Coordinates of C-alpha atoms in Angstrom, one line a residue:
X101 CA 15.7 14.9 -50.9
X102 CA 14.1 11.5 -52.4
X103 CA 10.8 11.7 -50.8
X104 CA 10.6 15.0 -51.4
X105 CA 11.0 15.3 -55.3
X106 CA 8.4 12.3 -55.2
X107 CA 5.9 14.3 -53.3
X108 CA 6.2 17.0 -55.4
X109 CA 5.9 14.9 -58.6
X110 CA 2.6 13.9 -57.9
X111 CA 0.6 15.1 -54.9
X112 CA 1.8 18.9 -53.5
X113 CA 1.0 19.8 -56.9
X114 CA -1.8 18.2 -57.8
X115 CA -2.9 19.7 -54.1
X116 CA -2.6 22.8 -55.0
X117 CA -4.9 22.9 -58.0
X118 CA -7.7 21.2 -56.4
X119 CA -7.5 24.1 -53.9
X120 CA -8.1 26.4 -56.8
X121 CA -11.0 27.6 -57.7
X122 CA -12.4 28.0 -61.8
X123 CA -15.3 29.1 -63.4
X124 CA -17.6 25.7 -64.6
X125 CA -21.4 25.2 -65.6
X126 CA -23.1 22.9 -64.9
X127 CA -26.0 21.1 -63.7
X128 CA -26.3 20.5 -60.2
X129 CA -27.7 17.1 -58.1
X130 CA -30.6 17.3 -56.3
X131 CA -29.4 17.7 -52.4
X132 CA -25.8 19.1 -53.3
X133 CA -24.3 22.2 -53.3
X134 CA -25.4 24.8 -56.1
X135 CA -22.1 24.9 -58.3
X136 CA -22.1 28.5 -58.7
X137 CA -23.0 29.2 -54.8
X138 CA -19.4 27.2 -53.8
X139 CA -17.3 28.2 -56.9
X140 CA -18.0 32.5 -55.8
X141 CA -17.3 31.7 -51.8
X142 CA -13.9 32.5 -50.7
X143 CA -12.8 30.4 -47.3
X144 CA -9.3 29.1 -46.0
X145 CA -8.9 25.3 -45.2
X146 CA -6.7 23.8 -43.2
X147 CA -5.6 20.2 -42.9
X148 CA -3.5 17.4 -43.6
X149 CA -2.2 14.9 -46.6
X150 CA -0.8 11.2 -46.2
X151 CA 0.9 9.6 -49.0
X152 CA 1.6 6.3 -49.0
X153 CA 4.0 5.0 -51.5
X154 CA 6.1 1.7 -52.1
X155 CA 9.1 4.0 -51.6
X156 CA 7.9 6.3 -48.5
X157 CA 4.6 6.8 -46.3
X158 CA 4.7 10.8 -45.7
X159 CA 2.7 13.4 -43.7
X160 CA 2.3 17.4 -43.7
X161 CA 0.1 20.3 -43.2
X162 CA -1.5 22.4 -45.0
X163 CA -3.2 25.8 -45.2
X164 CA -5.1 27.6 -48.3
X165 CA -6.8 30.5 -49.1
X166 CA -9.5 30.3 -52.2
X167 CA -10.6 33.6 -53.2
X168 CA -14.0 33.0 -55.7
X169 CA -13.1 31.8 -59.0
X170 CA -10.0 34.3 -59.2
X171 CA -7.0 32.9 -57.3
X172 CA -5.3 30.9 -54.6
X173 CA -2.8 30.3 -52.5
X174 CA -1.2 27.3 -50.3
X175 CA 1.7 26.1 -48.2
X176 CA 2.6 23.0 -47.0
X177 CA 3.9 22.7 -43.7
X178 CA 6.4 19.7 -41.9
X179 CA 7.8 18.9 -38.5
X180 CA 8.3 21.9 -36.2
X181 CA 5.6 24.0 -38.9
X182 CA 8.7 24.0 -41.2
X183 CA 8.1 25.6 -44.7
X184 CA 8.1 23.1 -47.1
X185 CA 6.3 24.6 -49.8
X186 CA 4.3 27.4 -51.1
X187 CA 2.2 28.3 -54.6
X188 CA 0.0 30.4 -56.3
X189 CA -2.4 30.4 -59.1
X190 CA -5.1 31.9 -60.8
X191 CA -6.9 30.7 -64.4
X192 CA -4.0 32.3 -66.0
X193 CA -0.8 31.4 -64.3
X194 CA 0.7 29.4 -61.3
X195 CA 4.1 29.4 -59.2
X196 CA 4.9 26.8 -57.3
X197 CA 8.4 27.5 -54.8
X198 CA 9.7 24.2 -53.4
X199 CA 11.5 25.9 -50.2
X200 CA 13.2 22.8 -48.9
X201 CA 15.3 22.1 -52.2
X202 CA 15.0 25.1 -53.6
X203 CA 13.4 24.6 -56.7
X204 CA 10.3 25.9 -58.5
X205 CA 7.7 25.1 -61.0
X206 CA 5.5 28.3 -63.3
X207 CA 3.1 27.9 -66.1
X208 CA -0.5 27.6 -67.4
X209 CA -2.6 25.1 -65.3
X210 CA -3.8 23.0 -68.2
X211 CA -5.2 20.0 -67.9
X212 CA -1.6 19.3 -70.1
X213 CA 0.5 20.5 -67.3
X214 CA -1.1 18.8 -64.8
X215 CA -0.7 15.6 -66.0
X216 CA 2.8 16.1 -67.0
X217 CA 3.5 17.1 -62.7
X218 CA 1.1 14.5 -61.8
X219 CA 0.4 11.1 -63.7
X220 CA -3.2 11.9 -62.8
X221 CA -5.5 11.5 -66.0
X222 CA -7.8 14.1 -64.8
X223 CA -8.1 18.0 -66.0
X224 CA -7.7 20.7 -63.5
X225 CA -12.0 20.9 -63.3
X226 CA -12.0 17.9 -62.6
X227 CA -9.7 17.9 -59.9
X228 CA -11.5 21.1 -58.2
X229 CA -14.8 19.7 -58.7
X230 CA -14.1 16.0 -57.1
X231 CA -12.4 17.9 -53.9
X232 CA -15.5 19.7 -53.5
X233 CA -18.0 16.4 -53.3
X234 CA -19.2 17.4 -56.8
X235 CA -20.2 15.5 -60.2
X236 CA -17.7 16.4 -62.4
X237 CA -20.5 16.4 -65.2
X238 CA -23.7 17.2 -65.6
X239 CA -26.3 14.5 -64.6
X240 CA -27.8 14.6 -67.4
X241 CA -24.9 13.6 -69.6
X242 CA -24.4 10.5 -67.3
X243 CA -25.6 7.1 -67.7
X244 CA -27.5 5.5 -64.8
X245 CA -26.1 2.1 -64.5
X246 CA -27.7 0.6 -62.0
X247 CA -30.0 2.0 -58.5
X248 CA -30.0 0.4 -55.1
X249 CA -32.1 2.5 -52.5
X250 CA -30.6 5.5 -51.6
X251 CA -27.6 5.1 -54.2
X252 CA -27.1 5.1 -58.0
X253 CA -24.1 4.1 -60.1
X254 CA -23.9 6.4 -63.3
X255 CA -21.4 6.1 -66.0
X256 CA -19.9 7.9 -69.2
X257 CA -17.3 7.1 -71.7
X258 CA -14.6 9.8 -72.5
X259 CA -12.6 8.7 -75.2
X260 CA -10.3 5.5 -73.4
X261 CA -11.4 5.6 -70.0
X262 CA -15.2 5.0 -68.5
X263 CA -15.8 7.5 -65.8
X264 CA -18.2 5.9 -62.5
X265 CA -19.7 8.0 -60.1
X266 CA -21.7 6.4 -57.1
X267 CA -23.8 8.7 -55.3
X268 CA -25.7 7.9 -52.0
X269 CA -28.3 10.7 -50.5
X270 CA -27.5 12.7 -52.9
X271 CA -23.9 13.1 -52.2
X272 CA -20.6 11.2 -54.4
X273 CA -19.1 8.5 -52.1
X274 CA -17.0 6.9 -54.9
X275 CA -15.3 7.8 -58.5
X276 CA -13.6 5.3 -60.0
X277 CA -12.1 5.6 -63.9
X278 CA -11.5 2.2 -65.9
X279 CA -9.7 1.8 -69.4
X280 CA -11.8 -0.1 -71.7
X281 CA -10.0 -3.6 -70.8
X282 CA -12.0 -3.0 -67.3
X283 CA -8.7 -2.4 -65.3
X284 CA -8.8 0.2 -62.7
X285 CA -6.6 3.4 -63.3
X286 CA -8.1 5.5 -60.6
X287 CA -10.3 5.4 -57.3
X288 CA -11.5 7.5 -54.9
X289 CA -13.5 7.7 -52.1
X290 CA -15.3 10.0 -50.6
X291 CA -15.9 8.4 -46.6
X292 CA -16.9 11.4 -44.9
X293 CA -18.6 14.7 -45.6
X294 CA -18.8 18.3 -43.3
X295 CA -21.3 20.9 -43.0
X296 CA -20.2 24.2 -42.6
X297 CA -22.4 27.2 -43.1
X298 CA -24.2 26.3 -46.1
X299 CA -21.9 24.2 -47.4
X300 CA -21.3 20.7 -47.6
X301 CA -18.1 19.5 -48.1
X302 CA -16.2 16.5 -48.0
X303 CA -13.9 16.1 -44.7
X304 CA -11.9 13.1 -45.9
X305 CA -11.0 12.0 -49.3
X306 CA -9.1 8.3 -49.9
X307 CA -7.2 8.4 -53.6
X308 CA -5.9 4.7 -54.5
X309 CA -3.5 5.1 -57.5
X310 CA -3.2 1.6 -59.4
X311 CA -0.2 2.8 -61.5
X312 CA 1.2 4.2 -58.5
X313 CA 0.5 1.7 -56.4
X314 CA 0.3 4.2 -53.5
X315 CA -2.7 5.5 -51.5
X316 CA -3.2 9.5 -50.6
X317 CA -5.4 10.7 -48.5
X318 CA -6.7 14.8 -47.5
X319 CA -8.1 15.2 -44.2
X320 CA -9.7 19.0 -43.8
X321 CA -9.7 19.7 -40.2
X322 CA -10.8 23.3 -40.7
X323 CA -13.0 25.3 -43.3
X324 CA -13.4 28.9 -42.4
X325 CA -15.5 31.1 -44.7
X326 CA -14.4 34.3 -43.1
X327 CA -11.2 35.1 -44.9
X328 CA -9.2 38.5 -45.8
X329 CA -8.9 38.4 -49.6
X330 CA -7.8 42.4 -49.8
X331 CA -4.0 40.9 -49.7
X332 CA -2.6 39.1 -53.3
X333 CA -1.2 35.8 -52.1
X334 CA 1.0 35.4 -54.8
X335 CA 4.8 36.2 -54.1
X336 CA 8.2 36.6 -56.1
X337 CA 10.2 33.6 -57.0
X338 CA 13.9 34.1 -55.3
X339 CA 16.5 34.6 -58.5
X340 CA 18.5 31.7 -57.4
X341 CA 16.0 28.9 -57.7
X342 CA 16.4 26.7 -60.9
X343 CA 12.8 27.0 -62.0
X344 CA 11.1 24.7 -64.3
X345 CA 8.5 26.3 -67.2
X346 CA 5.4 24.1 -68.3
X347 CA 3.8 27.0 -70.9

């Protein structure tokens, strides 16, 4: 049960809000994907997340279906394609069933909430935007730091922490946000990108937690754009479950 209640505290949840979708402007970089192109497609995905912790290294499977900006839904899968988990959310309200211990979370996906499930000092836009190889900002709010060929560094300062974002072609390889004593709260990479239709979209993403001291990383194996979103995917909480309410 130990490994399990630490997966959930940090990265099934925080999982299932980057597969959400929300509805953002913004400016998009030369070469990337038009914002409001990606945010309106609807597409299941289909991969796998390994945590890495001082107290456990973990694997399982996932599958998600991202319908627009409206909704989403996701389970997690272990040995033998045993249920695990499953969730649901749209801009309004989110349910997440922990099958194995039978247990469940519901609320508002505020950038609040997610940090109280997570530890992660990002809101949930910025979560969604980062999993789709996206600035989280527009460019011209950024700060070029420095240039070298093909890449460029930019910065900006939100209230304690410095945001980085290192772009190369075009595309983010690397986000990294520092407190103002320079250490390192969060890093993550971006090592390999997919094209699928006309989208590109990262296939492997590396998360180093410093306060964690743990490493996470999302593998998509499979994006397909050809979904059925006639059927709600959200689904009714059994009465039994203790559930836990972040309003």
């Amino acid at each position: 049960m130990k490994y399990l209640v630490v997966i959930v505290d940090m990265w099934l949840v925080i999982l299932f809000y980057v597969l959400s979708s929300f509805a953002l402007e913004s400016q998009p970089v030369k070469g990337a994907n038009s914002a409001s192109d990606l945010a309106a497609a609807s597409f299941q995905a289909k991969g796998t997340i390994n945590i890495s912790l001082p107290e456990l290294s973990f694997s399982a499977q996932f599958v998600a279906k991202i319908v627009g900006e409206d909704s989403a839904g996701i389970s997690f899968y272990g040995p033998m394609a045993v249920l695990l988990v499953k969730a649901f959310s749209n801009k309004e309200f989110f349910e997440y069933y922990d099958v194995f211990n039978n247990w469940a979370i519901t609320g508002i996906p505020t950038s609040e909430n997610i940090y109280k499930s997570s530890r992660i000092p990002l809101s949930f836009v910025d979560i969604v935007r980062l999993f789709k190889g996206q600035l989280i900002l527009p460019t011209d709010s950024l700060v070029e730091q420095r240039k070298d060929g093909n890449k460029v560094l930019y910065s900006r300062k939100s209230g304690e922490i410095v945001n980085f974002f290192l772009m190369e072609n075009s595309q983010l390889v690397q986000f990294q946000q520092k407190n103002l004593e320079d250490k390192i709260i969060l890093n993550i990479l971006f090592p390999e990108y997919q094209t699928i239709g006309n989208y590109t979209l990262p296939k492997k993403i590396l998360l180093q937690l410093e306060e964690r001291k743990g490493t996470v990383s999302l593998i998509i194996d499979q994006i397909d754009f050809n979904v059925d979103t006639t059927k709600s995917f959200s689904f009714n909480i059994p009465k039994s479950v203790e559930v836990f309410r972040f309003e």
